[in-house]
Tab-separated table of C-alpha atoms in Angstrom:
chain	number	residue	atom	x	y	z
A	9	UNK	CA	85.358	171.819	76.012
A	10	UNK	CA	88.814	172.434	77.499
A	11	UNK	CA	91.632	171.687	75.114
A	12	UNK	CA	94.083	168.872	75.810
A	13	UNK	CA	97.650	169.670	74.733
A	14	UNK	CA	100.182	167.083	73.581
A	15	UNK	CA	103.020	169.597	73.390
A	16	UNK	CA	104.633	168.926	76.724
A	17	UNK	CA	103.885	165.218	76.592
A	18	UNK	CA	105.768	164.857	73.356
A	19	UNK	CA	108.659	166.804	74.849
A	20	UNK	CA	108.713	164.449	77.831
A	21	UNK	CA	108.900	161.359	75.681
A	22	UNK	CA	111.960	162.558	73.827
A	23	UNK	CA	113.738	164.615	76.478
A	24	UNK	CA	114.203	161.811	78.965
A	25	UNK	CA	117.875	161.785	79.848
A	26	UNK	CA	119.345	158.375	80.632
A	27	UNK	CA	122.527	159.830	82.075
A	28	UNK	CA	123.840	161.615	85.136
A	29	UNK	CA	124.270	165.380	85.124
A	30	UNK	CA	122.149	168.515	85.074
A	31	UNK	CA	118.601	168.994	83.810
A	32	UNK	CA	119.692	169.107	80.163
A	33	UNK	CA	123.248	167.729	80.203
A	34	UNK	CA	124.697	164.195	80.199
A	35	UNK	CA	127.991	163.840	82.099
A	36	UNK	CA	128.582	160.090	82.272
A	37	UNK	CA	130.018	158.916	78.980
A	38	UNK	CA	132.663	156.425	80.151
A	39	UNK	CA	132.578	153.340	82.391
A	40	UNK	CA	135.270	154.950	84.559
A	41	UNK	CA	132.636	157.505	85.595
A	42	UNK	CA	130.153	154.767	86.512
A	43	UNK	CA	132.668	152.983	88.730
A	44	UNK	CA	134.000	156.092	90.496
A	45	UNK	CA	131.748	159.099	89.585
A	46	UNK	CA	134.338	161.777	90.410
A	47	UNK	CA	136.553	162.031	87.289
A	48	UNK	CA	137.087	165.775	86.985
A	49	UNK	CA	140.764	165.480	87.956
A	50	UNK	CA	141.646	162.373	85.949
A	51	UNK	CA	144.710	162.257	83.710
A	52	UNK	CA	143.497	159.181	81.800
A	53	UNK	CA	141.864	159.093	78.364
A	54	UNK	CA	138.305	159.707	79.687
A	55	UNK	CA	139.632	163.164	80.588
A	56	UNK	CA	138.962	164.120	76.943
A	57	UNK	CA	135.483	164.917	78.321
A	58	UNK	CA	135.851	165.352	82.083
A	59	UNK	CA	139.304	167.016	82.326
A	60	UNK	CA	140.832	167.741	78.903
A	61	UNK	CA	143.627	169.885	80.349
A	62	UNK	CA	144.777	166.857	82.361
A	63	UNK	CA	145.655	164.980	79.164
A	64	UNK	CA	148.984	166.847	79.217
A	65	UNK	CA	149.982	164.353	81.906
A	66	UNK	CA	149.201	161.185	79.952
A	67	UNK	CA	152.055	158.766	80.723
A	68	UNK	CA	153.379	158.384	77.179
A	69	UNK	CA	153.530	160.213	73.871
A	70	UNK	CA	151.479	158.732	71.046
A	71	UNK	CA	147.845	157.790	70.418
A	72	UNK	CA	145.405	157.017	73.225
A	73	UNK	CA	141.863	155.828	72.437
A	74	UNK	CA	138.794	154.483	74.196
A	75	UNK	CA	135.463	152.968	73.178
A	76	UNK	CA	132.634	152.942	75.716
A	77	UNK	CA	129.212	151.265	75.621
A	78	UNK	CA	126.523	151.877	78.233
A	79	UNK	CA	122.984	150.593	78.848
A	80	UNK	CA	120.538	152.719	80.853
A	81	UNK	CA	117.063	152.040	82.226
A	82	UNK	CA	114.710	154.447	83.996
A	83	UNK	CA	111.217	154.699	85.381
A	84	UNK	CA	109.230	157.937	85.782
A	85	UNK	CA	106.166	157.508	87.962
A	86	UNK	CA	103.268	159.715	89.049
A	87	UNK	CA	100.951	158.903	91.951
A	88	UNK	CA	97.959	161.142	91.159
A	89	UNK	CA	95.088	162.029	93.479
A	90	UNK	CA	92.572	164.638	92.319
A	91	UNK	CA	88.938	165.662	92.361
A	92	UNK	CA	86.818	165.396	89.242
A	93	UNK	CA	83.297	166.465	88.336
A	94	UNK	CA	81.015	163.455	88.634
A	95	UNK	CA	77.440	164.698	88.218
A	96	UNK	CA	74.822	167.304	89.094
A	97	UNK	CA	73.190	167.792	92.475
A	98	UNK	CA	70.299	170.054	91.566
A	99	UNK	CA	71.904	172.885	89.659
A	100	UNK	CA	75.382	172.401	91.190
A	101	UNK	CA	78.008	169.975	89.925
A	102	UNK	CA	79.302	167.437	92.435
A	103	UNK	CA	82.845	166.173	92.764
A	104	UNK	CA	84.414	162.868	93.687
A	105	UNK	CA	87.998	161.812	94.473
A	106	UNK	CA	90.001	159.928	91.864
A	107	UNK	CA	93.421	158.303	92.160
A	108	UNK	CA	95.660	156.400	89.776
A	109	UNK	CA	99.305	155.371	89.547
A	110	UNK	CA	100.951	156.161	86.214
A	111	UNK	CA	104.183	154.374	85.379
A	112	UNK	CA	106.534	155.429	82.611
A	113	UNK	CA	109.520	153.498	81.316
A	114	UNK	CA	112.616	154.646	79.464
A	115	UNK	CA	115.383	152.512	78.018
A	116	UNK	CA	118.570	153.090	76.053
A	117	UNK	CA	120.219	149.673	75.650
A	118	UNK	CA	123.202	150.884	73.598
A	119	UNK	CA	124.826	154.270	74.266
A	120	UNK	CA	128.198	154.564	72.501
A	121	UNK	CA	131.006	157.073	72.946
A	122	UNK	CA	134.539	157.338	71.557
A	123	UNK	CA	137.538	159.188	73.027
A	124	UNK	CA	140.887	159.917	71.376
A	125	UNK	CA	144.073	161.873	72.076
A	126	UNK	CA	147.481	162.259	70.502
A	127	UNK	CA	150.274	163.485	72.758
A	128	UNK	CA	153.555	164.847	71.446
A	129	UNK	CA	155.796	166.579	73.918
A	130	UNK	CA	154.024	169.565	75.471
A	131	UNK	CA	151.075	169.414	73.060
A	132	UNK	CA	148.086	167.082	73.109
A	133	UNK	CA	145.220	167.144	70.637
A	134	UNK	CA	142.075	165.408	71.842
A	135	UNK	CA	138.443	164.848	71.009
A	136	UNK	CA	135.427	162.697	71.603
A	137	UNK	CA	132.117	161.681	70.097
A	138	UNK	CA	129.153	161.110	72.419
A	139	UNK	CA	125.430	161.597	72.942
A	140	UNK	CA	125.620	164.535	75.329
A	141	UNK	CA	121.867	165.148	75.589
A	142	UNK	CA	118.755	163.005	75.380
A	143	UNK	CA	119.432	159.488	74.203
A	144	UNK	CA	116.333	158.037	75.858
A	145	UNK	CA	112.739	157.226	75.009
A	146	UNK	CA	109.876	157.146	77.496
A	147	UNK	CA	106.411	155.659	77.158
A	148	UNK	CA	103.369	155.835	79.425
A	149	UNK	CA	101.071	152.939	78.582
A	150	UNK	CA	98.229	154.368	80.683
A	151	UNK	CA	98.633	157.983	79.620
A	152	UNK	CA	99.205	160.829	82.068
A	153	UNK	CA	97.021	162.375	84.795
A	154	UNK	CA	96.979	165.777	83.071
A	155	UNK	CA	95.249	164.236	80.036
A	156	UNK	CA	92.865	162.115	82.042
A	157	UNK	CA	91.801	164.942	84.353
A	158	UNK	CA	91.288	167.377	81.478
A	159	UNK	CA	89.409	164.778	79.448
A	160	UNK	CA	87.151	163.918	82.381
A	161	UNK	CA	86.382	167.585	83.015
A	162	UNK	CA	85.831	168.283	79.325
A	163	UNK	CA	83.632	165.264	78.727
A	164	UNK	CA	81.592	166.038	81.833
A	165	UNK	CA	80.916	169.529	80.534
A	166	UNK	CA	79.931	168.073	77.178
A	167	UNK	CA	77.525	165.694	78.893
A	168	UNK	CA	76.083	168.544	80.977
A	169	UNK	CA	75.313	170.542	77.867
A	170	UNK	CA	73.805	167.560	76.100
A	171	UNK	CA	71.665	166.168	78.886
A	172	UNK	CA	70.438	169.537	80.081
A	173	UNK	CA	68.785	169.896	76.699
A	174	UNK	CA	67.017	166.525	76.971
A	175	UNK	CA	66.644	165.716	80.669
A	176	UNK	CA	67.427	168.887	82.561
A	177	UNK	CA	70.453	167.430	84.306
A	178	UNK	CA	73.667	165.519	83.675
A	179	UNK	CA	74.166	161.834	84.471
A	180	UNK	CA	76.861	160.709	86.853
A	181	UNK	CA	80.116	160.548	84.850
A	182	UNK	CA	82.703	158.045	86.076
A	183	UNK	CA	85.951	156.864	84.444
A	184	UNK	CA	84.288	153.758	82.989
A	185	UNK	CA	81.931	155.977	80.986
A	186	UNK	CA	84.554	157.475	78.679
A	187	UNK	CA	87.408	156.336	76.467
A	188	UNK	CA	90.833	157.936	76.028
A	189	UNK	CA	93.037	156.318	73.402
A	190	UNK	CA	96.559	157.482	72.697
A	191	UNK	CA	99.766	156.255	71.114
A	192	UNK	CA	102.983	158.206	71.436
A	193	UNK	CA	106.436	157.703	69.982
A	194	UNK	CA	109.395	160.039	70.154
A	195	UNK	CA	113.149	160.277	70.103
A	196	UNK	CA	115.783	162.856	70.927
A	197	UNK	CA	119.532	162.763	70.457
A	198	UNK	CA	122.158	165.469	70.773
A	199	UNK	CA	125.220	164.116	68.979
A	200	UNK	CA	128.400	165.925	69.936
A	201	UNK	CA	131.908	166.013	68.529
A	202	UNK	CA	134.569	167.902	70.471
A	203	UNK	CA	138.069	168.838	69.368
A	204	UNK	CA	140.697	170.815	71.264
A	205	UNK	CA	144.329	171.408	72.190
A	206	UNK	CA	146.070	170.971	75.528
A	207	UNK	CA	149.395	172.702	76.216
A	208	UNK	CA	151.738	171.812	79.054
A	209	UNK	CA	152.885	175.222	80.273
A	210	UNK	CA	155.469	173.833	82.705
A	211	UNK	CA	156.089	170.710	84.749
A	212	UNK	CA	152.976	171.158	86.848
A	213	UNK	CA	150.510	173.340	84.898
A	214	UNK	CA	148.548	172.830	81.662
A	215	UNK	CA	145.690	174.529	79.815
A	216	UNK	CA	143.056	173.474	77.284
A	217	UNK	CA	140.930	175.260	74.675
A	218	UNK	CA	138.498	173.655	72.303
A	219	UNK	CA	135.007	173.532	70.888
A	220	UNK	CA	132.119	171.129	70.600
A	221	UNK	CA	129.702	170.759	67.701
A	222	UNK	CA	126.237	169.660	68.826
A	223	UNK	CA	123.630	168.322	66.421
A	224	UNK	CA	120.058	167.834	67.616
A	225	UNK	CA	117.692	165.399	65.938
A	226	UNK	CA	114.272	164.373	67.182
A	227	UNK	CA	111.089	162.865	65.903
A	228	UNK	CA	107.484	162.772	67.154
A	229	UNK	CA	104.502	160.697	66.148
A	230	UNK	CA	101.317	160.391	68.134
A	231	UNK	CA	97.570	160.728	68.450
A	232	UNK	CA	95.001	161.156	71.213
A	233	UNK	CA	91.244	160.718	71.092
A	234	UNK	CA	88.724	161.224	73.903
A	235	UNK	CA	85.010	160.434	73.683
A	236	UNK	CA	81.939	159.439	75.674
A	237	UNK	CA	80.972	155.813	75.306
A	238	UNK	CA	78.150	154.980	72.949
A	239	UNK	CA	75.964	153.883	75.880
A	240	UNK	CA	75.751	157.567	76.781
A	241	UNK	CA	74.989	158.551	73.258
A	242	UNK	CA	78.338	160.269	72.965
A	243	UNK	CA	80.373	161.053	69.925
A	244	UNK	CA	84.085	161.713	69.611
A	245	UNK	CA	84.925	164.927	71.459
A	246	UNK	CA	88.668	165.370	70.881
A	247	UNK	CA	91.215	164.258	68.333
A	248	UNK	CA	94.884	165.198	68.040
A	249	UNK	CA	97.482	163.874	65.628
A	250	UNK	CA	101.118	164.776	65.110
A	251	UNK	CA	103.977	163.714	62.846
A	252	UNK	CA	106.916	166.055	63.281
A	253	UNK	CA	110.698	165.903	62.943
A	254	UNK	CA	113.019	168.477	64.536
A	255	UNK	CA	116.658	169.378	63.937
A	256	UNK	CA	119.073	172.010	65.176
A	257	UNK	CA	122.695	172.627	65.980
A	258	UNK	CA	124.923	174.741	68.213
A	259	UNK	CA	128.569	175.288	69.210
A	260	UNK	CA	130.023	174.997	72.716
A	261	UNK	CA	133.359	176.681	73.533
A	262	UNK	CA	135.267	174.759	76.234
A	263	UNK	CA	138.297	175.799	78.316
A	264	UNK	CA	140.157	174.080	81.129
A	265	UNK	CA	143.245	174.065	83.349
A	266	UNK	CA	145.058	171.376	85.312
A	267	UNK	CA	147.647	171.664	88.071
A	268	UNK	CA	149.654	168.602	89.117
A	269	UNK	CA	151.565	169.291	92.321
A	270	UNK	CA	153.189	166.221	93.770
A	271	UNK	CA	150.489	163.754	94.813
A	272	UNK	CA	147.734	166.342	94.321
A	273	UNK	CA	146.059	166.988	90.973
A	274	UNK	CA	143.488	169.756	90.458
A	275	UNK	CA	141.364	169.966	87.320
A	276	UNK	CA	138.885	172.619	86.245
A	277	UNK	CA	136.711	172.973	83.147
A	278	UNK	CA	134.165	175.510	81.916
A	279	UNK	CA	131.686	174.831	79.124
A	280	UNK	CA	129.982	177.960	77.797
A	281	UNK	CA	126.247	178.083	77.153
A	282	UNK	CA	125.199	176.648	73.801
A	283	UNK	CA	122.513	178.586	71.964
A	284	UNK	CA	120.473	175.903	70.265
A	285	UNK	CA	117.114	176.265	68.513
A	286	UNK	CA	115.274	173.309	67.046
A	287	UNK	CA	113.162	173.723	63.907
A	288	UNK	CA	110.035	171.748	62.991
A	289	UNK	CA	109.607	169.755	59.815
A	290	UNK	CA	105.937	168.844	60.264
A	291	UNK	CA	104.081	166.348	58.067
A	292	UNK	CA	100.839	166.177	60.078
A	293	UNK	CA	99.415	168.446	62.773
A	294	UNK	CA	95.670	168.142	63.372
A	295	UNK	CA	94.234	169.645	66.538
A	296	UNK	CA	91.519	171.965	67.871
A	297	UNK	CA	92.176	175.435	69.225
A	298	UNK	CA	95.884	175.465	68.281
A	299	UNK	CA	96.650	172.848	70.943
A	300	UNK	CA	99.761	171.853	68.970
A	301	UNK	CA	100.746	175.291	67.718
A	302	UNK	CA	104.325	174.826	68.925
A	303	UNK	CA	104.715	171.980	66.418
A	304	UNK	CA	103.592	173.878	63.324
A	305	UNK	CA	105.901	173.510	60.338
A	306	UNK	CA	108.889	175.856	60.492
A	307	UNK	CA	108.424	176.898	64.153
A	308	UNK	CA	111.650	177.246	66.180
A	309	UNK	CA	111.851	176.291	69.866
A	310	UNK	CA	114.754	177.116	72.246
A	311	UNK	CA	116.617	174.100	73.618
A	312	UNK	CA	119.833	175.649	74.965
A	313	UNK	CA	122.546	173.575	76.631
A	314	UNK	CA	123.450	175.397	79.877
A	315	UNK	CA	126.946	176.491	80.807
A	316	UNK	CA	128.729	174.133	83.184
A	317	UNK	CA	131.608	174.558	85.654
A	318	UNK	CA	133.551	171.581	86.971
A	319	UNK	CA	136.250	171.772	89.668
A	320	UNK	CA	137.913	168.645	91.077
A	321	UNK	CA	140.872	167.551	93.184
A	322	UNK	CA	142.454	164.096	93.316
A	323	UNK	CA	145.043	162.944	95.846
A	324	UNK	CA	147.276	159.877	95.971
A	325	UNK	CA	147.345	158.786	99.616
A	326	UNK	CA	149.375	155.681	98.785
A	327	UNK	CA	150.822	154.353	95.520
A	328	UNK	CA	147.808	151.983	95.436
A	329	UNK	CA	145.131	154.262	96.949
A	330	UNK	CA	143.648	157.417	95.374
A	331	UNK	CA	140.590	159.563	96.069
A	332	UNK	CA	138.854	162.465	94.347
A	333	UNK	CA	136.245	165.117	95.182
A	334	UNK	CA	134.408	167.290	92.678
A	335	UNK	CA	131.832	170.057	92.237
A	336	UNK	CA	129.582	170.836	89.253
A	337	UNK	CA	127.413	173.855	88.603
A	338	UNK	CA	124.933	173.978	85.713
A	339	UNK	CA	123.490	177.434	85.012
A	340	UNK	CA	120.087	176.083	83.963
A	341	UNK	CA	118.279	179.352	84.733
A	342	UNK	CA	120.172	181.100	81.938
A	343	UNK	CA	119.519	178.411	79.316
A	344	UNK	CA	116.485	178.998	77.124
A	345	UNK	CA	113.772	176.326	77.337
A	346	UNK	CA	110.414	175.909	75.626
A	347	UNK	CA	107.877	178.451	76.901
A	348	UNK	CA	110.579	180.100	79.056
A	349	UNK	CA	110.283	177.311	81.607
A	350	UNK	CA	113.755	178.055	83.003
A	351	UNK	CA	112.318	181.164	84.694
A	352	UNK	CA	110.519	178.950	87.217
A	353	UNK	CA	113.756	177.422	88.517
A	354	UNK	CA	114.897	178.860	91.843
A	355	UNK	CA	118.592	178.339	91.035
A	356	UNK	CA	120.980	176.363	88.875
A	357	UNK	CA	121.944	172.756	89.534
A	358	UNK	CA	124.605	171.908	92.120
A	359	UNK	CA	126.332	168.532	92.134
A	360	UNK	CA	128.787	167.154	94.690
A	361	UNK	CA	130.832	164.078	93.795
A	362	UNK	CA	133.443	161.890	95.468
A	363	UNK	CA	135.225	158.673	94.534
A	364	UNK	CA	137.975	156.339	95.665
A	365	UNK	CA	139.973	153.632	93.910
A	366	UNK	CA	142.330	150.947	95.185
A	367	UNK	CA	144.823	148.861	93.240
A	368	UNK	CA	144.157	145.400	94.636
A	369	UNK	CA	146.884	143.974	92.421
A	370	UNK	CA	149.036	145.324	89.617
A	371	UNK	CA	146.318	144.337	87.170
A	372	UNK	CA	143.099	144.951	89.124
A	373	UNK	CA	141.727	148.242	90.470
A	374	UNK	CA	138.399	148.438	92.312
A	375	UNK	CA	136.549	151.678	92.937
A	376	UNK	CA	133.315	153.268	94.138
A	377	UNK	CA	131.836	156.736	94.375
A	378	UNK	CA	128.828	158.880	95.082
A	379	UNK	CA	127.067	161.953	93.771
A	380	UNK	CA	124.479	164.329	95.256
A	381	UNK	CA	122.369	166.371	92.819
A	382	UNK	CA	120.457	169.432	94.022
A	383	UNK	CA	118.138	171.106	91.501
A	384	UNK	CA	116.370	174.448	91.878
A	385	UNK	CA	112.901	172.944	91.520
A	386	UNK	CA	109.555	174.627	92.107
A	387	UNK	CA	105.879	173.713	91.697
A	388	UNK	CA	105.613	175.969	88.653
A	389	UNK	CA	108.553	174.172	87.018
A	390	UNK	CA	107.307	170.650	87.730
A	391	UNK	CA	104.642	169.100	85.510
A	392	UNK	CA	103.376	165.662	84.532
A	393	UNK	CA	105.244	165.967	81.282
A	394	UNK	CA	108.602	167.156	82.562
A	395	UNK	CA	109.643	166.674	86.158
A	396	UNK	CA	112.915	166.213	88.012
A	397	UNK	CA	113.759	165.062	91.531
A	398	UNK	CA	116.766	165.728	93.756
A	399	UNK	CA	118.842	162.597	94.130
A	400	UNK	CA	121.928	160.775	95.220
A	401	UNK	CA	123.826	158.297	93.050
A	402	UNK	CA	126.135	155.429	93.959
A	403	UNK	CA	128.473	153.613	91.626
A	404	UNK	CA	131.086	150.876	91.755
A	405	UNK	CA	133.210	148.819	89.422
A	406	UNK	CA	136.705	147.861	88.404
A	407	UNK	CA	139.540	148.495	85.965
A	408	UNK	CA	141.386	145.477	84.632
A	409	UNK	CA	144.818	145.932	83.087
A	410	UNK	CA	144.734	143.612	80.090
A	411	UNK	CA	148.242	144.507	78.939
A	412	UNK	CA	150.732	147.351	79.071
A	413	UNK	CA	148.674	149.112	76.418
A	414	UNK	CA	145.070	148.096	77.144
A	415	UNK	CA	142.657	148.535	80.059
A	416	UNK	CA	139.069	147.343	80.537
A	417	UNK	CA	136.742	149.460	82.693
A	418	UNK	CA	133.422	148.101	83.915
A	419	UNK	CA	130.959	150.024	86.083
A	420	UNK	CA	127.413	150.117	87.427
A	421	UNK	CA	125.559	153.030	89.002
A	422	UNK	CA	122.064	153.577	90.321
A	423	UNK	CA	120.256	156.703	91.427
A	424	UNK	CA	117.874	157.104	94.361
A	425	UNK	CA	115.485	160.042	93.949
A	426	UNK	CA	113.575	162.076	96.513
A	427	UNK	CA	109.844	162.063	95.837
A	428	UNK	CA	108.488	165.479	94.866
A	429	UNK	CA	104.953	166.324	96.017
A	430	UNK	CA	103.005	168.993	94.144
A	431	UNK	CA	99.601	170.119	95.433
A	432	UNK	CA	97.417	172.415	93.338
A	433	UNK	CA	94.048	174.071	93.881
A	434	UNK	CA	93.621	174.265	90.101
A	435	UNK	CA	94.737	170.803	89.044
A	436	UNK	CA	95.778	170.927	85.380
A	437	UNK	CA	93.410	173.842	84.797
A	438	UNK	CA	90.292	171.906	85.852
A	439	UNK	CA	89.430	174.327	88.675
A	440	UNK	CA	89.569	171.456	91.171
A	441	UNK	CA	92.223	170.469	93.700
A	442	UNK	CA	94.683	167.612	93.357
A	443	UNK	CA	98.090	166.275	94.310
A	444	UNK	CA	100.794	164.502	92.333
A	445	UNK	CA	103.747	162.644	93.839
A	446	UNK	CA	106.565	162.386	91.294
A	447	UNK	CA	109.181	159.631	91.602
A	448	UNK	CA	111.951	158.164	89.466
A	449	UNK	CA	114.517	155.355	89.277
A	450	UNK	CA	117.696	155.052	87.209
A	451	UNK	CA	120.182	152.239	86.576
A	452	UNK	CA	123.169	152.308	84.199
A	453	UNK	CA	125.726	149.644	83.282
A	454	UNK	CA	128.746	150.222	81.088
A	455	UNK	CA	132.116	148.970	79.925
A	456	UNK	CA	134.979	150.684	78.150
A	457	UNK	CA	138.163	149.577	76.399
A	458	UNK	CA	141.146	151.940	76.610
A	459	UNK	CA	144.112	151.423	74.302
A	460	UNK	CA	147.414	153.267	73.832
A	461	UNK	CA	149.846	152.862	70.951
């Protein structure tokens, strides 16, 4: 019987990102991003993440802080159509088409982040705490096509062997003649704390240098059983069980510059690649044929955070009207992934962002923005358990000036994804053809309180 692996499925459950950004990186941590999207040239407190060099141009000396809370909701869907063995015609197996729509849900109702800076003359020390990777949990109530197709093929072969001995042929095997039971639970969080210094070199130029500590924690519990129904005289054919925790950590050097020339402000930031391995602490791992070998106790798996370049320019057209454009590049191909999966990417991730904001009154600012994300996807990279789709994102919201020292930001963004169609002549290793159409949705709401004192 072919083995059914839970490895990638478990990784999918816990690697679902509920943020904007590259394949492995979360970029939206503040409601100001949700309402405008392009924040790489900001000189406000959310620049502690998006443009730390720009904090040299905070309006006043002293402490500046912000607390942000976001809620994110996603779906990850697969429209599967594939052939499966259904019986014997003489000595040759016959095939029949099979289709099913698999819907996965992910939710992160509370995503916190904290930003802080202290400015004194030409020096500004800043930092933030945020969940910069993961933060989501996905569940597929009806399983995944890779498991169902492999189970159907494996159970058919088992029935062939059994019934050839007694009747000389196999019965017709349809989906209502077998049972697949599974329960999966997983989590993944990359908690990050960044600290750095910004120096104002002259009236128009500043520079930043700092570092980020990233701590990975994840947990996995699950089982899968597949068997022929008793009416066929079947017995359990497959059983997998897993209870595994994972931890790891890595450091990210970060540098940046900002140039403020009249009404134009240009910000740039570079985050170096973070070498991050996660180690298993496994309590249970039962499987046939080493199907869960990657989750053995003590095994290390690469989970690097890719390097990232951000360049942005903001311009004040009028005292009440400002706009910004921005570019991101994530070098995903150079970041180690489980099983070397990054090698199947055709390029790194390119993102193009733009935003505009208008001061309706002295106390109310409204804004909107957009983002286009272009991944280097390929059929070999895409799988039921980990797939991405090119997309565009729109966001809007407002900033309310509560007092001279306090602002409230509120924002909402949603992402529209391009469907990705993958056709294979060897569908999930069954030797039969099939096609999957991958699709996704994403919605995020957030609010932030900024305070200076």
